[in-house]
mmCIF file of C-alpha atoms in Angstrom:
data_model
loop_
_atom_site.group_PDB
_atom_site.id
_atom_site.type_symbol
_atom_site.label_atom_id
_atom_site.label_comp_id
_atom_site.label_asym_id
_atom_site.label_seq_id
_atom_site.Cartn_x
_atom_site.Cartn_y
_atom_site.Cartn_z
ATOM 1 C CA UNK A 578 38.988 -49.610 56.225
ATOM 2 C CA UNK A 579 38.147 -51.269 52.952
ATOM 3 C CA UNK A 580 39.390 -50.484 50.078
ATOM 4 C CA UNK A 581 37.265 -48.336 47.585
ATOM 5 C CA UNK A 582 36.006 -50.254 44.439
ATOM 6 C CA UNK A 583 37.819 -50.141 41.668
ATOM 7 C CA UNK A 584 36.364 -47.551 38.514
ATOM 8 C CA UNK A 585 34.720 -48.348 35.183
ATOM 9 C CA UNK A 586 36.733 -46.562 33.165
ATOM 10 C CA UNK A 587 40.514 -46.203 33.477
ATOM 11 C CA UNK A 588 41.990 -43.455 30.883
ATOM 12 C CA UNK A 589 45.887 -43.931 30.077
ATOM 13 C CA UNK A 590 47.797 -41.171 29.100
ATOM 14 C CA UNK A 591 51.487 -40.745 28.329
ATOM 15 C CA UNK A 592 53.236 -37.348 28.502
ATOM 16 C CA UNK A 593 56.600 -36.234 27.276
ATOM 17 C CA UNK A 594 57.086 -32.719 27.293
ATOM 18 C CA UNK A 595 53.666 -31.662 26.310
ATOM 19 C CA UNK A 596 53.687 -28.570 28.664
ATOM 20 C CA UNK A 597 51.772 -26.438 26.374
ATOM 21 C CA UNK A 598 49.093 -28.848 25.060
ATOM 22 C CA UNK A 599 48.538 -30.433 29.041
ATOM 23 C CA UNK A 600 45.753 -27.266 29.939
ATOM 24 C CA UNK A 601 43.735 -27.641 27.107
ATOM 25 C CA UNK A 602 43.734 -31.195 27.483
ATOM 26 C CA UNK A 603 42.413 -30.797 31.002
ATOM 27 C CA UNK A 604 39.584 -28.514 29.448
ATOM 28 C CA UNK A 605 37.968 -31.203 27.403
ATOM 29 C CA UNK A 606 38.812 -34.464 28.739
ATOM 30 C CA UNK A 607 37.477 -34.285 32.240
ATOM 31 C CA UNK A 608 33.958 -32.985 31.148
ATOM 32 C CA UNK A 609 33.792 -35.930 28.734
ATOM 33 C CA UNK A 610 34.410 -38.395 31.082
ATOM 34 C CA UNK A 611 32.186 -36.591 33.472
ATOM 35 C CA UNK A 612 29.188 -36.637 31.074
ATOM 36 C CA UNK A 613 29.684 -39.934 30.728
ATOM 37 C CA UNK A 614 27.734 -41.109 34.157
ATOM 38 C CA UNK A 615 30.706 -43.342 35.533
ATOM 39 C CA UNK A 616 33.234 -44.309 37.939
ATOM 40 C CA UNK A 617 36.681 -43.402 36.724
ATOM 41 C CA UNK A 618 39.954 -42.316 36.718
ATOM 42 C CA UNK A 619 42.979 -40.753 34.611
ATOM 43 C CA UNK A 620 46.436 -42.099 34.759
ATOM 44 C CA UNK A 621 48.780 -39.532 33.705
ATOM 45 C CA UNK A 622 52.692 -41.269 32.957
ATOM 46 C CA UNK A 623 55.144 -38.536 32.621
ATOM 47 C CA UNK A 624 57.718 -40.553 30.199
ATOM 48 C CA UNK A 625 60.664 -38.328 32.047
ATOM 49 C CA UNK A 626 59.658 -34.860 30.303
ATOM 50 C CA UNK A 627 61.993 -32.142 30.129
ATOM 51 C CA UNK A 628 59.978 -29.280 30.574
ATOM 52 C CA UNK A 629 57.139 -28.187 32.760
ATOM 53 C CA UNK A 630 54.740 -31.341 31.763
ATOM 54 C CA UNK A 631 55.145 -33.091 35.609
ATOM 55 C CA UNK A 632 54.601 -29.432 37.227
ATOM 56 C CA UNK A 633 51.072 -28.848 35.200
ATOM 57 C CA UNK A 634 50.722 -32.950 36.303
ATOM 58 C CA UNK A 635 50.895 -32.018 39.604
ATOM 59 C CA UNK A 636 48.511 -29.159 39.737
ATOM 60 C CA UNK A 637 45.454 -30.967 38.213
ATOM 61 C CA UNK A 638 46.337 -34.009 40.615
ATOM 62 C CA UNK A 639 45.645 -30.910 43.059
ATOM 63 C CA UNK A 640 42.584 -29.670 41.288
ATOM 64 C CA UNK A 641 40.812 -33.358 40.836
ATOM 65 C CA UNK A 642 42.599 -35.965 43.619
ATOM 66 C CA UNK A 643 39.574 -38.170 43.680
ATOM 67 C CA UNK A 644 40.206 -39.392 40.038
ATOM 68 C CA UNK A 645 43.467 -38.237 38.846
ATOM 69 C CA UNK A 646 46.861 -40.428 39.516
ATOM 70 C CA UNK A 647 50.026 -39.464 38.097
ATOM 71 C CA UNK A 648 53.176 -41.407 37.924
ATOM 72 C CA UNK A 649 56.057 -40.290 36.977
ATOM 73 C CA UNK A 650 59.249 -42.278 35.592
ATOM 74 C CA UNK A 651 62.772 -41.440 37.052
ATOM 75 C CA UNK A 652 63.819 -41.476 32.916
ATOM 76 C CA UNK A 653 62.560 -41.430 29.610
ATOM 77 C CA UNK A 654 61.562 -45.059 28.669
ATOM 78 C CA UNK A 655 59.481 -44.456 25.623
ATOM 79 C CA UNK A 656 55.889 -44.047 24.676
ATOM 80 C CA UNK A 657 54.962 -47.958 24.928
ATOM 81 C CA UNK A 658 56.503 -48.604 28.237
ATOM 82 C CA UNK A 659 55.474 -45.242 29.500
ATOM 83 C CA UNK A 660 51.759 -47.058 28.712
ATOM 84 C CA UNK A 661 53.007 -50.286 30.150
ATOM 85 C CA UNK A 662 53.497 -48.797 33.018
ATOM 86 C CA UNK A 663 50.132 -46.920 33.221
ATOM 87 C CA UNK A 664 48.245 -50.225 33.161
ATOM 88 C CA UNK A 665 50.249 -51.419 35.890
ATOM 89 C CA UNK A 666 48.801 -48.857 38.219
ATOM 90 C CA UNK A 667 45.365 -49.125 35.919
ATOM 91 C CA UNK A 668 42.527 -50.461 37.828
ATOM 92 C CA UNK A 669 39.535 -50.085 35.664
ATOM 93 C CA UNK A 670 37.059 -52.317 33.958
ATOM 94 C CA UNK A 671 37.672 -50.927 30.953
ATOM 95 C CA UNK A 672 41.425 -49.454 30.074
ATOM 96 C CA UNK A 673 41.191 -46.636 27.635
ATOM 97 C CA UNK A 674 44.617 -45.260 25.734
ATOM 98 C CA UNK A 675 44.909 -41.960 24.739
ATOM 99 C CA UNK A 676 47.591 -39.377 23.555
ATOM 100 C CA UNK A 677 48.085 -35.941 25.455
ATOM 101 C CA UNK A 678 48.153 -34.213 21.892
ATOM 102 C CA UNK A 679 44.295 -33.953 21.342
ATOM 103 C CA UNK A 680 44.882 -35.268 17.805
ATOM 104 C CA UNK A 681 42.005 -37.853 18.901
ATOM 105 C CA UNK A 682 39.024 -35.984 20.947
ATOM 106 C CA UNK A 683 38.121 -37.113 24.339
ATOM 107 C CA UNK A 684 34.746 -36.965 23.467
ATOM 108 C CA UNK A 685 35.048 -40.023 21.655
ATOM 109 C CA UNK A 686 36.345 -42.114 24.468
ATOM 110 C CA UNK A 687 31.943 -42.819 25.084
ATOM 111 C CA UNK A 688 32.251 -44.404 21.896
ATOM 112 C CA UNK A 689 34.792 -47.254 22.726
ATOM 113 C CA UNK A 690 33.467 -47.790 26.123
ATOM 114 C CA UNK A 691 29.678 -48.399 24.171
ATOM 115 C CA UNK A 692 31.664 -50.971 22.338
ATOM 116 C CA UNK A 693 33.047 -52.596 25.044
ATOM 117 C CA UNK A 694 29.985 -52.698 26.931
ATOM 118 C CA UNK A 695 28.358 -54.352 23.641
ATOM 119 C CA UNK A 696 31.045 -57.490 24.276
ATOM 120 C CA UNK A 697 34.121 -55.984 22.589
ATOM 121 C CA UNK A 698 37.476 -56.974 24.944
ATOM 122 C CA UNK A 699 39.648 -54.794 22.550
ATOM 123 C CA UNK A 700 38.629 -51.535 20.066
ATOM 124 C CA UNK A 701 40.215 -50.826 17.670
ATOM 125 C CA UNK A 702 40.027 -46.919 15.822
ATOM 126 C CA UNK A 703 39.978 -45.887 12.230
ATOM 127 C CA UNK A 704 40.956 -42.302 12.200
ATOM 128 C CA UNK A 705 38.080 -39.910 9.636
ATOM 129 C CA UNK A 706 39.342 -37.252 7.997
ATOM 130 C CA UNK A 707 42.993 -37.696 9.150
ATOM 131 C CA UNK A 708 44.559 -34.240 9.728
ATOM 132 C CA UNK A 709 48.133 -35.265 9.202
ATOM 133 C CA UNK A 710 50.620 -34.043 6.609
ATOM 134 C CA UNK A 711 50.727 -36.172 3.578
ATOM 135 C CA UNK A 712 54.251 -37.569 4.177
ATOM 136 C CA UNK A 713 52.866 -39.169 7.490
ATOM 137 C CA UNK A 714 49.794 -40.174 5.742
ATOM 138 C CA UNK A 715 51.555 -42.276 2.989
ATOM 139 C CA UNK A 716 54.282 -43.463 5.358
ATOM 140 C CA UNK A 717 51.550 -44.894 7.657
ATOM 141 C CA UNK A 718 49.703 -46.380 4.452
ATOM 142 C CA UNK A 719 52.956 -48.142 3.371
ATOM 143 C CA UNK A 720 53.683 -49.260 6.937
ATOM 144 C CA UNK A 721 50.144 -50.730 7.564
ATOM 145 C CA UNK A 722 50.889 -52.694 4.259
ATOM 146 C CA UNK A 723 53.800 -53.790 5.422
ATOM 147 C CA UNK A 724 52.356 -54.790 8.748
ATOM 148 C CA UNK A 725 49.926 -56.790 6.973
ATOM 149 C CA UNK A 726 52.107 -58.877 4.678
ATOM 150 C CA UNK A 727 54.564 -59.627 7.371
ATOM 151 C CA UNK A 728 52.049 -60.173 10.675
ATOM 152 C CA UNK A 729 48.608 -61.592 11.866
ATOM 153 C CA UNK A 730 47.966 -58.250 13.334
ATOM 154 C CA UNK A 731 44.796 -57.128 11.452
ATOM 155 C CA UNK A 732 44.609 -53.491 12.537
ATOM 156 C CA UNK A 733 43.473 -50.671 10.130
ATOM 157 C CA UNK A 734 45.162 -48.168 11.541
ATOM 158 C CA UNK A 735 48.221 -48.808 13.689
ATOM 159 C CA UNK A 736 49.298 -45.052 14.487
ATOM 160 C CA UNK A 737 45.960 -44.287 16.292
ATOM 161 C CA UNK A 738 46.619 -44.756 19.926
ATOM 162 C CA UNK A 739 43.305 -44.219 20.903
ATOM 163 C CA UNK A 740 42.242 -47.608 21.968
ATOM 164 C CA UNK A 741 40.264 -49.280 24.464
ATOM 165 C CA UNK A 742 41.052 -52.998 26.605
ATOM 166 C CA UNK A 743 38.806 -55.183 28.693
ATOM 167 C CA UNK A 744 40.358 -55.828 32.038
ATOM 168 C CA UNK A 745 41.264 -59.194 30.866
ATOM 169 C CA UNK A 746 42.983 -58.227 27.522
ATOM 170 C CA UNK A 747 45.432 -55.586 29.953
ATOM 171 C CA UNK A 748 46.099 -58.277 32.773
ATOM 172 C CA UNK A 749 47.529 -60.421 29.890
ATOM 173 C CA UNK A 750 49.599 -58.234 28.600
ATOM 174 C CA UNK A 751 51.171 -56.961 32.611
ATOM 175 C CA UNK A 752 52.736 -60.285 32.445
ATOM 176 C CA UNK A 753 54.534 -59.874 29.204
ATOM 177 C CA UNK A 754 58.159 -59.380 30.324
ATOM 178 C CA UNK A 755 59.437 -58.235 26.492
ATOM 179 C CA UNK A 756 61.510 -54.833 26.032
ATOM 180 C CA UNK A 757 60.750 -53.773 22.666
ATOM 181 C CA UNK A 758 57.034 -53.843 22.102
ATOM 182 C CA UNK A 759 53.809 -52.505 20.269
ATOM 183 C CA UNK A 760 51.191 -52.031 22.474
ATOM 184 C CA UNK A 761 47.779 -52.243 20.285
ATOM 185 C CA UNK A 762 49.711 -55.155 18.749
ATOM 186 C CA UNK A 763 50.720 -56.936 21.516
ATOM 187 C CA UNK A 764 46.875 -56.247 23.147
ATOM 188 C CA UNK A 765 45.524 -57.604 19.997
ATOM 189 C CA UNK A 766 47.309 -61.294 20.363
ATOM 190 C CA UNK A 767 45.082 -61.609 23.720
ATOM 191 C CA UNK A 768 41.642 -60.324 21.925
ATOM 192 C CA UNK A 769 38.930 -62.766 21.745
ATOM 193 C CA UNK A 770 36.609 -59.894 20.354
ATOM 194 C CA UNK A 771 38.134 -57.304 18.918
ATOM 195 C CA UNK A 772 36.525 -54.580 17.128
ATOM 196 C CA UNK A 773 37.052 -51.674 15.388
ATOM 197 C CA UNK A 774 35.475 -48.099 15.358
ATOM 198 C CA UNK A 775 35.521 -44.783 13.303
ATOM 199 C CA UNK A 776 36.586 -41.735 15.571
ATOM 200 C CA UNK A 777 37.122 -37.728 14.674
ATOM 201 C CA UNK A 778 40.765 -36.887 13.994
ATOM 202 C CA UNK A 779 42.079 -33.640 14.858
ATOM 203 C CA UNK A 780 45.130 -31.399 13.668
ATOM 204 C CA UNK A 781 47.968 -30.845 16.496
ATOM 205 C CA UNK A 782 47.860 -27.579 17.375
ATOM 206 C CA UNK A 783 50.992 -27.376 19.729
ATOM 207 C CA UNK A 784 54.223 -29.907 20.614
ATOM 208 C CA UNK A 785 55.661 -32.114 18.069
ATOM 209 C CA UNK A 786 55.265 -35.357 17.361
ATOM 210 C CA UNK A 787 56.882 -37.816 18.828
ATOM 211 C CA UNK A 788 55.512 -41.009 17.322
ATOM 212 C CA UNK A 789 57.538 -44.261 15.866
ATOM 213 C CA UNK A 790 56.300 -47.611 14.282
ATOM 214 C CA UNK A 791 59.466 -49.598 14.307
ATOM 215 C CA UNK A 792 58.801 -51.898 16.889
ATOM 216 C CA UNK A 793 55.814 -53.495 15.305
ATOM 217 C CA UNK A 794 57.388 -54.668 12.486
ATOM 218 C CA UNK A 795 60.875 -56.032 14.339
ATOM 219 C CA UNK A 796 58.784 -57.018 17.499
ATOM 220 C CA UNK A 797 55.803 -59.285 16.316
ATOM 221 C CA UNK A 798 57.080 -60.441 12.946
ATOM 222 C CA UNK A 799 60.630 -62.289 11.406
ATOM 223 C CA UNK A 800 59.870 -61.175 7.967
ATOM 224 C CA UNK A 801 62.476 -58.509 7.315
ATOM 225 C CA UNK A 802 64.891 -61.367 8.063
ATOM 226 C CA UNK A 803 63.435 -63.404 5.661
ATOM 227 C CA UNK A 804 63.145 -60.432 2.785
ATOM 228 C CA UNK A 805 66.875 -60.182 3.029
ATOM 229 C CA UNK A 806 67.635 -63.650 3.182
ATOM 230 C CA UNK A 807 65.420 -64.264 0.056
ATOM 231 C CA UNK A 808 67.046 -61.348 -1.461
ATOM 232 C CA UNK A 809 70.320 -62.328 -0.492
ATOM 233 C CA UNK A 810 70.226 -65.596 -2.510
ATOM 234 C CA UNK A 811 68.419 -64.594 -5.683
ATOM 235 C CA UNK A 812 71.025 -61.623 -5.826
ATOM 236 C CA UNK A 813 73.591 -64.526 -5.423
ATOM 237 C CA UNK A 814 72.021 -66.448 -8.439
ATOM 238 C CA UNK A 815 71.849 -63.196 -10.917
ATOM 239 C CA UNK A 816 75.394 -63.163 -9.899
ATOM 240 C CA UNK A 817 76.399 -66.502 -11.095
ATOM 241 C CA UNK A 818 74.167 -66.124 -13.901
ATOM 242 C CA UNK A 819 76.319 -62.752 -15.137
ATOM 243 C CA UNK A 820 79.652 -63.988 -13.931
ATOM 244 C CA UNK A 821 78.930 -67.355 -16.459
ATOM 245 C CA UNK A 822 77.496 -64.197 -19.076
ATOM 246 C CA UNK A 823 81.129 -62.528 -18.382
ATOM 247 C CA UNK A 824 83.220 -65.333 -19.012
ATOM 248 C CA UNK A 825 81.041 -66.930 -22.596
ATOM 249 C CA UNK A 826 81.678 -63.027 -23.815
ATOM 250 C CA UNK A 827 85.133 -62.792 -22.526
ATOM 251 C CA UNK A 828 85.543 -65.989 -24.891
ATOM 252 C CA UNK A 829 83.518 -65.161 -27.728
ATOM 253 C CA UNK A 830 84.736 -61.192 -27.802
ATOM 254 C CA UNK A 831 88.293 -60.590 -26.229
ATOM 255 C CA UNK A 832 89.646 -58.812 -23.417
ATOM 256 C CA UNK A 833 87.548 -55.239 -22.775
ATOM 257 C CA UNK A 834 88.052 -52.864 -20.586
ATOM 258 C CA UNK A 835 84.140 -51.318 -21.176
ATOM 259 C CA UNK A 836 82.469 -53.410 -17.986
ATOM 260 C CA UNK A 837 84.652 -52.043 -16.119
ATOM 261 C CA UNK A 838 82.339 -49.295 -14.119
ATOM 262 C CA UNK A 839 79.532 -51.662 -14.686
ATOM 263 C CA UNK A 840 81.405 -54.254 -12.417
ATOM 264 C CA UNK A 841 81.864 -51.025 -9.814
ATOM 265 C CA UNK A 842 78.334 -50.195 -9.880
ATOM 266 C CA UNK A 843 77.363 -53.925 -9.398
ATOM 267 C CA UNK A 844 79.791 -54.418 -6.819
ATOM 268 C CA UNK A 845 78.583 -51.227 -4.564
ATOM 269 C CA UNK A 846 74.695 -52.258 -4.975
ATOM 270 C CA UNK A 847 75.542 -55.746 -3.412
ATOM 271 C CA UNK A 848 77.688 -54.241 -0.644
ATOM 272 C CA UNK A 849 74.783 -51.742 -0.388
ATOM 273 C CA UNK A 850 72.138 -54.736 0.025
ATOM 274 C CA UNK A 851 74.662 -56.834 2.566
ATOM 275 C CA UNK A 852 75.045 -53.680 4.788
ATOM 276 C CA UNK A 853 70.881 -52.463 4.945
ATOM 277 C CA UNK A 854 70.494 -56.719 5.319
ATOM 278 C CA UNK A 855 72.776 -56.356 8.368
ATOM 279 C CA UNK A 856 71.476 -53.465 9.846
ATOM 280 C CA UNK A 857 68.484 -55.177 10.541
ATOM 281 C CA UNK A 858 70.129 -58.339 11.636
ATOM 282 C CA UNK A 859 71.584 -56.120 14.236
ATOM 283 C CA UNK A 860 68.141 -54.223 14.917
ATOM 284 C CA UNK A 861 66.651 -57.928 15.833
ATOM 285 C CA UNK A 862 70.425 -58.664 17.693
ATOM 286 C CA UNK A 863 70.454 -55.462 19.718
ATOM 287 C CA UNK A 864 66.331 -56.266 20.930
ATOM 288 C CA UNK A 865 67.898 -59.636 21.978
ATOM 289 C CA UNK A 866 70.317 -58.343 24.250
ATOM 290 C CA UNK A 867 68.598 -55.699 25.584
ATOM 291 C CA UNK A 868 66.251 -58.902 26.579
ATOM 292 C CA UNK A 869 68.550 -60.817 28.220
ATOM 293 C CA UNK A 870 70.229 -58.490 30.165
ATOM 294 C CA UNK A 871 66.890 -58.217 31.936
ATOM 295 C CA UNK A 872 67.388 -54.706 33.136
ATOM 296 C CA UNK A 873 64.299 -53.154 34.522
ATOM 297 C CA UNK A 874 62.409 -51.717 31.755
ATOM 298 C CA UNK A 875 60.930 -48.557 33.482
ATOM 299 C CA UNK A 876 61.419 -47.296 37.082
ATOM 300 C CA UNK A 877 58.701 -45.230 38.922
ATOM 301 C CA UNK A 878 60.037 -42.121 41.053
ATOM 302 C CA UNK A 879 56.900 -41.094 42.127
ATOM 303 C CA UNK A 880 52.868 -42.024 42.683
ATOM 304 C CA UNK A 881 50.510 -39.342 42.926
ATOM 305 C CA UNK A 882 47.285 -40.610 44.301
ATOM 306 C CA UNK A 883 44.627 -40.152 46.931
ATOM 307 C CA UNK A 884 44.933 -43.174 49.637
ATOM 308 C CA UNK A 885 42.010 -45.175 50.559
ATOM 309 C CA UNK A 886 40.769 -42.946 53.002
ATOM 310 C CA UNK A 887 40.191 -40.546 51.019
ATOM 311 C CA UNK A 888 42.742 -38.112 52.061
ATOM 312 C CA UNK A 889 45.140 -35.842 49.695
ATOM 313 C CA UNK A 890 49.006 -35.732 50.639
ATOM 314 C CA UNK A 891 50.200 -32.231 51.456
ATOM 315 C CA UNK A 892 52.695 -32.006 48.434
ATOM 316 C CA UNK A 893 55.021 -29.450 48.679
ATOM 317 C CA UNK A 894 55.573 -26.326 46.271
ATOM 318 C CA UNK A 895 57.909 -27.705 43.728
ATOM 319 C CA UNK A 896 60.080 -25.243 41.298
ATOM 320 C CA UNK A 897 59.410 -26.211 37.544
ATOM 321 C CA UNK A 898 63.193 -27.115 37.308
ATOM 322 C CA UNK A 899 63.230 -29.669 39.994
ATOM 323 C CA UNK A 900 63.585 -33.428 39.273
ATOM 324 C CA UNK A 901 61.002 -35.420 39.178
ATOM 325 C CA UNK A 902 61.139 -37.813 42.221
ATOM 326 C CA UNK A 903 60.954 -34.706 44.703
ATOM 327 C CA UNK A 904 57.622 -34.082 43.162
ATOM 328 C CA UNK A 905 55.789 -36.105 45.880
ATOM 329 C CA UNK A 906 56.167 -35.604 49.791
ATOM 330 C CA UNK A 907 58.149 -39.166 50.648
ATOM 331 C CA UNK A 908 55.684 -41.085 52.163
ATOM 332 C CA UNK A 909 54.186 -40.498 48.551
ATOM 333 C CA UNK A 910 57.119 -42.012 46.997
ATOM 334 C CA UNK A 911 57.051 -45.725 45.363
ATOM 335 C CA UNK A 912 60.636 -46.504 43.521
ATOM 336 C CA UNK A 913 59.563 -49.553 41.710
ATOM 337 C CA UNK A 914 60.932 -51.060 38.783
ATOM 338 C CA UNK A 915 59.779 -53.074 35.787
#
């Protein structure tokens, strides 16, 4: 029998430990995808969650087969690979990214997929009305000017993971092999026509946030090498400046013991600088073995899907405490790593 065709719309979602926040997601986001008129589907990744996020998983798998895959990791990998691995199962025209948290409606996923029907192969969101707490808010501004002073990644908003990919744009990136990564960023390096769009920003209402921008400033750009290695020598040449300043007044004035502490205090800011500028030697250091040892970056315990034939698996009843490759019956079951 042939294969069915593949949907319009594929939605991405990664999930760790959002058992509280997963029924009200199902609430809202499969009547906005319904309204929309098209073929499509919603790839749950359950980044190795602690609680009972793969259990709730498994009942709306059970509640809508026809467009609802799950895949669970055997361990936590992190929100970027979690997504990584969510395109690899992907089979949509259009790839839409979105977190479990409702921060970002579902109802505005219509909105990106106009856009990429209007010739967009990557959208990009500005978040209106952001209901964050103002430390996040000024630690995202400072980041996104650090992103771009130190990158050729022009995105406005870099914590909004509410994006949308052309087919194209996501095969690209499933042949990437790196570790560390940024997904919007890394998307953006294969955009021929990348846009960006305003969307509604809501407060979260349950869960905690779980969100880091680290890797897109030590995984598309050298420039906090640079900073330190600039730094490094102009502290080196205020050095010899003062030490030449020391000696002329040690000449001119006498022994004194009144520099003393100043020569401390001196002394401990360089050390200070050296030690931050080889922290992030070792950040860049530690990414490069973790690449080279070429371990598998994710491994998948478990598929749930509805075969080509359109039939369900009978899963069985599965305790909230048990792992999560029993979650499938094992003809179900696809161990694959990445």
């Amino acid at each position: 029998m042939n294969a069915p065709p593949p949907p319009d719309i594929s939605v991405v979602i990664p999930v760790y430990n959002e058992e509280e926040g997963l029924p009200f997601l199902f609430e809202r986001l499969y009547p906005a995808l319904d309204a929309l008129g098209r073929s499509y589907e919603v790839v749950f990744v359950d980044d190795g969650s602690r609680d009972r996020s793969v259990a709730e998983l498994r009942e709306q798998f059970q509640r809508r087969p026809d467009v609802t895959r799950v895949v669970v990791l055997a361990r936590n990998a992190g929100q970027h690979l979690a997504i990584l691995a969510a395109f690899q199962q992907s089979r949509g025209r259009y790839v839409i990214t979105l977190d479990a948290d409702l921060q970002n409606p579902p109802e505005e996923i219509g909105r990106l997929v106009a856009a990429m029907d209007a010739g967009a192969d990557y959208v990009g969101t500005i978040r209106v009305s952001r209901q964050d707490v103002l430390w996040r808010k000024a630690a995202s501004r400072f980041l996104n000017r650090v992103r771009e002073g130190t990158t050729s990644i022009h995105i406005t908003d870099q914590g909004c993971m509410l994006r949308g990919y052309e087919r194209s744009v996501i095969d690209a990136v499933n042949r990437c092999t790196e570790v560390s990564t940024y997904v919007p960023a890394l998307a953006y390096t294969f955009a021929r026509h990348p846009v960006e769009i305003e969307v509604a920003h809501a407060e979260r209402t349950v869960g905690q946030s779980k969100y880091s921008l680290f890797d897109l400033m030590t995984g598309f750009s050298v420039a906090p090498l640079q900073f330190f290695s600039m730094s490094g020598i102009v502290i080196a040449l205020l050095s010899i400046v003062f030490v030449i300043y020391l000696a002329i007044r040690r000449l001119i004035v006498g022994p004194e013991a009144e520099g003393v502490f100043t020569l401390f205090g001196i002394a401990f800011f360089l050390i200070g600088v050296a030690l931050i500028g080889l922290g992030v030697v070792g950040e860049y250091v530690g990414r490069i073995y973790e690449q080279v040892r070429q371990r598998p970056r994710y491994t998948v315990a478990a598929v749930l899907e509805q075969d080509s034939a359109n039939e369900v698996p009978q899963l069985p009843h599965v305790p909230s405490e048990t792992p999560p490759a029993q979650l499938a019956a094992p003809e179900r079951v696809r161990g694959t790593v990445e």
